[in-house]
XYZ file of C-alpha atoms in Angstrom:
170
model
C 105.280 -16.346 92.515
C 101.762 -15.186 93.273
C 98.938 -15.323 90.766
C 96.434 -12.482 90.895
C 93.037 -12.984 89.291
C 91.267 -10.148 87.536
C 87.998 -10.637 85.650
C 89.775 -10.164 82.317
C 93.217 -11.610 82.926
C 95.632 -13.423 85.186
C 98.775 -11.618 86.290
C 101.812 -13.295 87.813
C 103.706 -11.170 90.303
C 107.006 -12.067 91.980
C 106.951 -11.096 95.630
C 110.505 -11.229 96.990
C 111.233 -11.692 100.661
C 113.098 -8.662 101.953
C 116.240 -9.351 103.926
C 116.456 -13.005 102.841
C 118.076 -12.673 99.459
C 120.063 -9.544 98.698
C 119.759 -10.198 94.982
C 115.974 -10.640 94.936
C 114.206 -8.444 92.387
C 112.358 -6.563 95.132
C 115.575 -5.800 97.049
C 117.213 -4.616 93.837
C 114.182 -2.477 93.050
C 114.315 -0.748 96.447
C 118.072 -0.267 96.152
C 117.536 1.501 92.821
C 114.834 3.730 94.311
C 117.094 4.556 97.250
C 119.848 5.629 94.853
C 117.590 8.375 93.506
C 117.424 9.827 97.014
C 120.982 9.195 98.187
C 123.156 9.714 95.119
C 124.656 13.233 95.158
C 123.233 13.942 91.710
C 120.204 16.131 91.135
C 117.552 14.088 89.331
C 115.003 16.042 87.311
C 112.055 14.139 85.890
C 110.741 15.326 82.542
C 107.512 13.565 81.550
C 105.451 14.000 78.415
C 103.888 10.552 78.349
C 102.790 8.028 80.973
C 104.395 7.676 84.389
C 102.415 4.882 86.033
C 103.219 2.275 88.633
C 106.950 1.691 88.906
C 107.637 4.603 86.547
C 105.693 6.883 88.862
C 107.538 5.459 91.880
C 110.867 6.360 90.281
C 109.578 9.781 89.271
C 108.379 10.542 92.808
C 111.838 9.726 94.170
C 113.427 12.334 91.896
C 114.318 15.772 93.199
C 111.972 17.612 90.828
C 109.298 16.628 88.334
C 108.070 18.605 85.317
C 105.319 17.678 82.872
C 104.447 18.314 79.257
C 100.908 18.478 77.850
C 100.699 14.735 77.151
C 101.836 13.614 80.624
C 99.644 11.209 82.601
C 100.378 9.968 86.103
C 98.940 7.163 88.154
C 99.319 4.390 90.627
C 97.247 1.495 89.276
C 98.641 -1.056 91.757
C 95.482 -1.225 93.917
C 93.507 -2.339 90.864
C 95.728 -5.409 90.456
C 96.209 -6.201 94.136
C 99.675 -4.838 94.882
C 100.946 -1.866 96.863
C 102.633 1.255 95.436
C 105.441 0.748 97.954
C 108.282 2.600 96.307
C 106.998 6.131 96.762
C 103.644 6.155 98.517
C 105.001 8.360 101.318
C 106.423 10.870 98.859
C 103.087 11.138 97.070
C 101.246 11.646 100.369
C 103.733 14.373 101.323
C 103.374 16.075 97.950
C 99.595 16.009 97.513
C 98.191 15.157 100.944
C 96.551 12.007 102.293
C 93.064 12.719 100.938
C 94.158 13.206 97.340
C 96.647 10.336 97.558
C 93.829 8.087 98.792
C 91.518 9.213 95.997
C 94.047 8.634 93.227
C 95.692 5.504 94.580
C 92.664 3.606 95.892
C 90.701 4.272 92.696
C 93.747 3.714 90.445
C 92.843 7.015 88.767
C 94.876 8.649 86.032
C 95.942 12.226 86.567
C 96.585 14.559 83.647
C 99.438 17.049 83.534
C 97.360 20.097 84.537
C 95.817 18.370 87.539
C 99.177 16.876 88.552
C 100.673 20.374 88.616
C 97.660 21.840 90.414
C 97.824 19.306 93.259
C 101.643 19.162 93.501
C 102.373 15.752 91.960
C 104.719 17.622 89.606
C 106.389 21.010 89.982
C 104.828 22.495 86.853
C 103.333 21.710 83.463
C 104.421 23.246 80.171
C 102.298 23.817 77.058
C 104.546 21.996 74.565
C 107.279 19.382 74.597
C 109.703 22.068 73.436
C 108.720 24.419 76.277
C 109.113 21.531 78.739
C 112.602 20.728 77.474
C 113.619 24.398 77.515
C 112.418 24.815 81.101
C 114.143 21.669 82.371
C 117.355 22.575 80.565
C 117.213 26.037 82.152
C 116.693 24.631 85.659
C 119.554 22.166 85.174
C 121.871 24.877 83.798
C 121.139 27.139 86.761
C 121.730 24.337 89.279
C 125.044 23.534 87.565
C 126.308 27.020 88.491
C 126.246 26.310 92.231
C 128.899 24.587 94.408
C 128.567 20.802 94.231
C 129.020 20.359 97.988
C 126.194 22.791 98.738
C 123.930 20.931 96.313
C 124.881 17.589 97.893
C 124.157 18.820 101.422
C 120.880 20.432 100.394
C 119.733 17.257 98.660
C 120.749 15.157 101.678
C 118.782 17.437 104.007
C 115.680 17.194 101.841
C 116.080 13.406 101.520
C 116.017 13.035 105.307
C 112.286 13.621 104.984
C 111.895 10.447 102.917
C 110.651 7.258 104.581
C 113.337 4.947 105.950
C 113.896 1.596 104.278
C 112.536 -0.181 107.366
C 109.099 1.239 106.530
C 108.994 -1.139 103.556
C 110.317 -4.212 105.359
C 106.956 -4.873 106.989
C 105.361 -5.531 103.596
């Protein structure tokens, strides 16, 4: 257990040791993130609220991300002394290193419109109903295609994700 001091509060953070204990919370966390990339299911993120920290890490590992008008995204980890390890590479690939540095190092919040403009999400929709209708339409269209083709396409795209060993140096 590590204690992090902030001017207004003290936060306790468990830092597991990768490779030492297969059931450590950190190993389990990475295994869950890996499932989003490796499971032959198409994951579509639909956000109309906050997706910060670990929620954003999970969202970035999904195959597609769509936002409603109330969506907010962020990686506040730098502000509390931890690393956004679960999806930092995906964010850099989506929005570029300069923008990723700006948002992550300053722990900035990104609204739905800006997230769509920079590529953090695929698109933003004007209402929660429009968001749901769009996501349902995308999912219905995908469901028409051969499962094996979808699996192979997803696997090919996932090859671009960082290998697990990239996180073992943390």
